[in-house]
């Protein structure tokens, strides 16, 4: 499966070296008009300076040749490790599939579920006529009507609560936070009602709600639009949290979340919406509780999720050149953790590096360290290392913003230190 | 109790508010949402602007009656508001509420129930007046003062008492407690500890009703939702946000304010810039009605109109019931702030005494009938206590059962199996 990544202003990490896909790739612009970097067919990667900020590049040149392990990673990217009945093998060598961007994959998943079950509805700000601020719901209101794709007033706490009440009485709402940060206003409903009502009602009411939206550090969006809410929500009992990172798992997780009887929070990332990938034509879902093996390896386990996956894969290129063999796992399920996939990896490599975009204090990484230490302490040859964002409100200035988030160079350095 | 008139103040149009009212503001001429059946007059309201409690501040000169009610009355000026069966049903429900709450107080002081328990004594007219008009499929959402709402909606007294005792036979298996009464069968959607957080849930239930009718094409779906909450909640953002959304989408919901003048120790007048809550309805485009909440028949008349409006798809209504709680905020509240004269005033307007008087004076029931009901309810409540006493406490295996509807949500353990397949999981000792 060829995966060509067009991150919004992000460094391009191409896993596929096939020149046909690079040269035929178009350069769609995102809804905010900024241009997207094309993957250059040339071997070396030059540093390009934009008008307003400098792009980050990893050290050394980008190597477009795919080594054997990388090619194996290609086939396994879409395969969850634990073989459960409903996770489908995604090697598309036999099926042509179709190419689309991540936000289109989300929309496709949502649309398919809305067609499949008339009780599925969407509510949020600007999801209807505007098509969603990141175009995830574009066209759905025309197709399904204004009640099924409901434009709400700006009242997060109340419309999230409304979604919960609708879920309790038989509907399957998908509530969109225009930016995940806005859901801080809905914390009352998410914590008290979403997570707890199934329990406090003695199991009488189910709340099959999906709460989704883009979060994470973008391109100079400022502190309040650059938040990572997964750390705040992780203590709420009764909810599941998943983070998507590729078009394949975005669509799969969206569908699985909608079909789940549990309340699920689906974290998307502002910078990943324009990733392009070829996904299967047939119906598939991704298991909500499973992690994704991105690149098998022997020397060190790197656990990551969402956008940091791409920083890790970029660092992996450098590491491979230096002779290391990292195993990269996209944990995908932020709550609960897939301790089987993670555990198997720890048992194999004995060294763990966690790379996340969450804050250092109380983030997903902190919980992951605790879980691994509790369960697999005997298998560790070195203390677990965790690279997280700085405990800083994300600054506006581009240079400062870069320094708050983990960069590939730091990942390379961390692995080198871990493997001494 | 005056059975022949419905003393309800109605406010439907923003620009007809009394300009002498201290809290009203001049509004631009905006045409209000039309098609309200409450076409009553909106006459001047005599308001007291002093912050001292004025016991008579709401016994003003306004008697605004809806046209429809007038039409009903004109059929026969001597017709009564209720039949004998209805009267006895209302009486029984209110007596059940009162007896149950009194028993709760006893049980609390005997150490059978713990935590925060909020009793409804004195407010029975609101619960009975509204909920007895509902069908089983209609939904009710309440706050922490929810025992009597549960009983009126049909949840058996045994289930409520067991829940209060924390037994596994309680309506929520002992997991909810006093403030979280739920019943799927009777469509009681809670029971919420934080005030205001139930109102969006009620709005969601009303949204489902509209969705079922318009999207799922269940043409006969006319389920109505009632949201009960107090005066303190009416200063909370979720209240206003939901008034907006309900009116915007014409949701089949009635917002019932049980204004008992006190939010724990905070007097409504000290907390609210414009204490007349019903006036806030028209600001959002829905009728706002004020009714005497100590009079079950008046409440019932207003409720009929409001629920009928919602059922016909005409949208939401805001009903403010002037009522009073005879006991403190909760069983832990010493209730020292309230003026004894105020308490005496409302005690003289006990809704049960008033209904009893009405039934007897209008020959709808005899003393013997009512005594029989009293006795029957005593037995019901005694039986509920016995049942709750004898019920088992939850075992440890119940601890994790209802955290997730789909227990796969506990995740995959190190051995590759889902955590919930671990035999220790059902024992409640599994490490999750």
PDB file of N, CA and C in Angstrom, chain A residues 362-399:
ATOM      1  N   UNK A 362       1.620  14.475  33.852  1.00  0.00           N
ATOM      2  CA  UNK A 362       0.301  13.855  33.807  1.00  0.00           C
ATOM      3  C   UNK A 362      -0.198  13.507  32.431  1.00  0.00           C
ATOM      4  N   UNK A 363       0.704  13.337  31.476  1.00  0.00           N
ATOM      5  CA  UNK A 363       0.256  13.029  30.124  1.00  0.00           C
ATOM      6  C   UNK A 363       0.062  11.544  29.900  1.00  0.00           C
ATOM      7  N   UNK A 364      -0.215  11.217  28.672  1.00  0.00           N
ATOM      8  CA  UNK A 364      -0.382   9.816  28.302  1.00  0.00           C
ATOM      9  C   UNK A 364       0.919   9.065  28.544  1.00  0.00           C
ATOM     10  N   UNK A 365       2.034   9.712  28.274  1.00  0.00           N
ATOM     11  CA  UNK A 365       3.323   9.069  28.488  1.00  0.00           C
ATOM     12  C   UNK A 365       3.528   8.689  29.937  1.00  0.00           C
ATOM     13  N   UNK A 366       3.116   9.573  30.821  1.00  0.00           N
ATOM     14  CA  UNK A 366       3.272   9.290  32.243  1.00  0.00           C
ATOM     15  C   UNK A 366       2.498   8.026  32.618  1.00  0.00           C
ATOM     16  N   UNK A 367       1.255   7.938  32.120  1.00  0.00           N
ATOM     17  CA  UNK A 367       0.446   6.751  32.422  1.00  0.00           C
ATOM     18  C   UNK A 367       1.042   5.507  31.795  1.00  0.00           C
ATOM     19  N   UNK A 368       1.607   5.689  30.606  1.00  0.00           N
ATOM     20  CA  UNK A 368       2.167   4.538  29.905  1.00  0.00           C
ATOM     21  C   UNK A 368       3.389   4.010  30.636  1.00  0.00           C
ATOM     22  N   UNK A 369       4.202   4.931  31.132  1.00  0.00           N
ATOM     23  CA  UNK A 369       5.368   4.508  31.906  1.00  0.00           C
ATOM     24  C   UNK A 369       4.902   3.692  33.103  1.00  0.00           C
ATOM     25  N   UNK A 370       3.889   4.179  33.787  1.00  0.00           N
ATOM     26  CA  UNK A 370       3.387   3.460  34.961  1.00  0.00           C
ATOM     27  C   UNK A 370       2.891   2.080  34.584  1.00  0.00           C
ATOM     28  N   UNK A 371       2.160   1.999  33.494  1.00  0.00           N
ATOM     29  CA  UNK A 371       1.592   0.709  33.096  1.00  0.00           C
ATOM     30  C   UNK A 371       2.679  -0.282  32.713  1.00  0.00           C
ATOM     31  N   UNK A 372       3.683   0.216  31.977  1.00  0.00           N
ATOM     32  CA  UNK A 372       4.745  -0.688  31.549  1.00  0.00           C
ATOM     33  C   UNK A 372       5.576  -1.125  32.748  1.00  0.00           C
ATOM     34  N   UNK A 373       5.874  -0.188  33.618  1.00  0.00           N
ATOM     35  CA  UNK A 373       6.675  -0.536  34.788  1.00  0.00           C
ATOM     36  C   UNK A 373       5.955  -1.564  35.652  1.00  0.00           C
ATOM     37  N   UNK A 374       4.666  -1.384  35.801  1.00  0.00           N
ATOM     38  CA  UNK A 374       3.901  -2.325  36.622  1.00  0.00           C
ATOM     39  C   UNK A 374       3.911  -3.718  36.043  1.00  0.00           C
ATOM     40  N   UNK A 375       3.757  -3.784  34.721  1.00  0.00           N
ATOM     41  CA  UNK A 375       3.526  -5.086  34.106  1.00  0.00           C
ATOM     42  C   UNK A 375       4.776  -5.750  33.553  1.00  0.00           C
ATOM     43  N   UNK A 376       5.748  -4.968  33.130  1.00  0.00           N
ATOM     44  CA  UNK A 376       6.869  -5.555  32.391  1.00  0.00           C
ATOM     45  C   UNK A 376       8.205  -5.125  32.960  1.00  0.00           C
ATOM     46  N   UNK A 377       8.249  -4.777  34.224  1.00  0.00           N
ATOM     47  CA  UNK A 377       9.490  -4.245  34.790  1.00  0.00           C
ATOM     48  C   UNK A 377      10.649  -5.212  34.615  1.00  0.00           C
ATOM     49  N   UNK A 378      10.388  -6.490  34.748  1.00  0.00           N
ATOM     50  CA  UNK A 378      11.456  -7.486  34.670  1.00  0.00           C
ATOM     51  C   UNK A 378      12.091  -7.571  33.302  1.00  0.00           C
ATOM     52  N   UNK A 379      11.377  -7.096  32.299  1.00  0.00           N
ATOM     53  CA  UNK A 379      11.914  -7.236  30.946  1.00  0.00           C
ATOM     54  C   UNK A 379      12.720  -6.032  30.496  1.00  0.00           C
ATOM     55  N   UNK A 380      12.808  -5.028  31.341  1.00  0.00           N
ATOM     56  CA  UNK A 380      13.473  -3.794  30.923  1.00  0.00           C
ATOM     57  C   UNK A 380      14.953  -3.838  31.267  1.00  0.00           C
ATOM     58  N   UNK A 381      15.764  -3.455  30.288  1.00  0.00           N
ATOM     59  CA  UNK A 381      17.203  -3.355  30.523  1.00  0.00           C
ATOM     60  C   UNK A 381      17.614  -1.941  30.879  1.00  0.00           C
ATOM     61  N   UNK A 382      16.733  -1.020  30.672  1.00  0.00           N
ATOM     62  CA  UNK A 382      17.068   0.384  30.942  1.00  0.00           C
ATOM     63  C   UNK A 382      15.791   1.080  31.375  1.00  0.00           C
ATOM     64  N   UNK A 383      15.925   2.190  32.097  1.00  0.00           N
ATOM     65  CA  UNK A 383      14.709   2.916  32.479  1.00  0.00           C
ATOM     66  C   UNK A 383      13.980   3.401  31.236  1.00  0.00           C
ATOM     67  N   UNK A 384      12.681   3.490  31.360  1.00  0.00           N
ATOM     68  CA  UNK A 384      11.875   3.949  30.224  1.00  0.00           C
ATOM     69  C   UNK A 384      12.149   5.438  30.009  1.00  0.00           C
ATOM     70  N   UNK A 385      12.350   5.791  28.749  1.00  0.00           N
ATOM     71  CA  UNK A 385      12.520   7.215  28.438  1.00  0.00           C
ATOM     72  C   UNK A 385      11.245   7.738  27.826  1.00  0.00           C
ATOM     73  N   UNK A 386      10.909   8.955  28.189  1.00  0.00           N
ATOM     74  CA  UNK A 386       9.692   9.542  27.645  1.00  0.00           C
ATOM     75  C   UNK A 386       9.982  10.936  27.129  1.00  0.00           C
ATOM     76  N   UNK A 387       9.728  11.156  25.865  1.00  0.00           N
ATOM     77  CA  UNK A 387       9.867  12.494  25.302  1.00  0.00           C
ATOM     78  C   UNK A 387       8.474  13.072  25.133  1.00  0.00           C
ATOM     79  N   UNK A 388       8.217  14.158  25.858  1.00  0.00           N
ATOM     80  CA  UNK A 388       6.900  14.807  25.745  1.00  0.00           C
ATOM     81  C   UNK A 388       7.100  16.266  25.408  1.00  0.00           C
ATOM     82  N   UNK A 389       5.999  16.935  25.200  1.00  0.00           N
ATOM     83  CA  UNK A 389       6.102  18.375  24.976  1.00  0.00           C
ATOM     84  C   UNK A 389       6.479  19.051  26.285  1.00  0.00           C
ATOM     85  N   UNK A 390       7.037  20.210  26.172  1.00  0.00           N
ATOM     86  CA  UNK A 390       7.377  20.990  27.358  1.00  0.00           C
ATOM     87  C   UNK A 390       6.091  21.416  28.051  1.00  0.00           C
ATOM     88  N   UNK A 391       6.184  21.568  29.357  1.00  0.00           N
ATOM     89  CA  UNK A 391       5.012  22.037  30.143  1.00  0.00           C
ATOM     90  C   UNK A 391       4.883  23.534  29.980  1.00  0.00           C
ATOM     91  N   UNK A 392       4.495  23.930  28.786  1.00  0.00           N
ATOM     92  CA  UNK A 392       4.499  25.346  28.436  1.00  0.00           C
ATOM     93  C   UNK A 392       3.250  25.619  27.623  1.00  0.00           C
ATOM     94  N   UNK A 393       2.582  26.724  27.857  1.00  0.00           N
ATOM     95  CA  UNK A 393       1.488  27.066  26.933  1.00  0.00           C
ATOM     96  C   UNK A 393       2.097  27.305  25.562  1.00  0.00           C
ATOM     97  N   UNK A 394       1.571  26.661  24.559  1.00  0.00           N
ATOM     98  CA  UNK A 394       2.228  26.698  23.256  1.00  0.00           C
ATOM     99  C   UNK A 394       2.379  28.125  22.767  1.00  0.00           C
ATOM    100  N   UNK A 395       3.600  28.557  22.566  1.00  0.00           N
ATOM    101  CA  UNK A 395       3.790  29.950  22.149  1.00  0.00           C
ATOM    102  C   UNK A 395       3.425  30.157  20.697  1.00  0.00           C
ATOM    103  N   UNK A 396       3.192  31.399  20.351  1.00  0.00           N
ATOM    104  CA  UNK A 396       2.840  31.712  18.980  1.00  0.00           C
ATOM    105  C   UNK A 396       4.062  31.677  18.071  1.00  0.00           C
ATOM    106  N   UNK A 397       5.171  32.198  18.537  1.00  0.00           N
ATOM    107  CA  UNK A 397       6.350  32.320  17.667  1.00  0.00           C
ATOM    108  C   UNK A 397       6.761  30.951  17.155  1.00  0.00           C
ATOM    109  N   UNK A 398       7.071  30.893  15.883  1.00  0.00           N
ATOM    110  CA  UNK A 398       7.367  29.608  15.260  1.00  0.00           C
ATOM    111  C   UNK A 398       8.534  28.900  15.881  1.00  0.00           C
ATOM    112  N   UNK A 399       9.582  29.641  16.184  1.00  0.00           N
ATOM    113  CA  UNK A 399      10.768  28.996  16.756  1.00  0.00           C
ATOM    114  C   UNK A 399      10.452  28.431  18.131  1.00  0.00           C
TER     115      UNK A 399
END
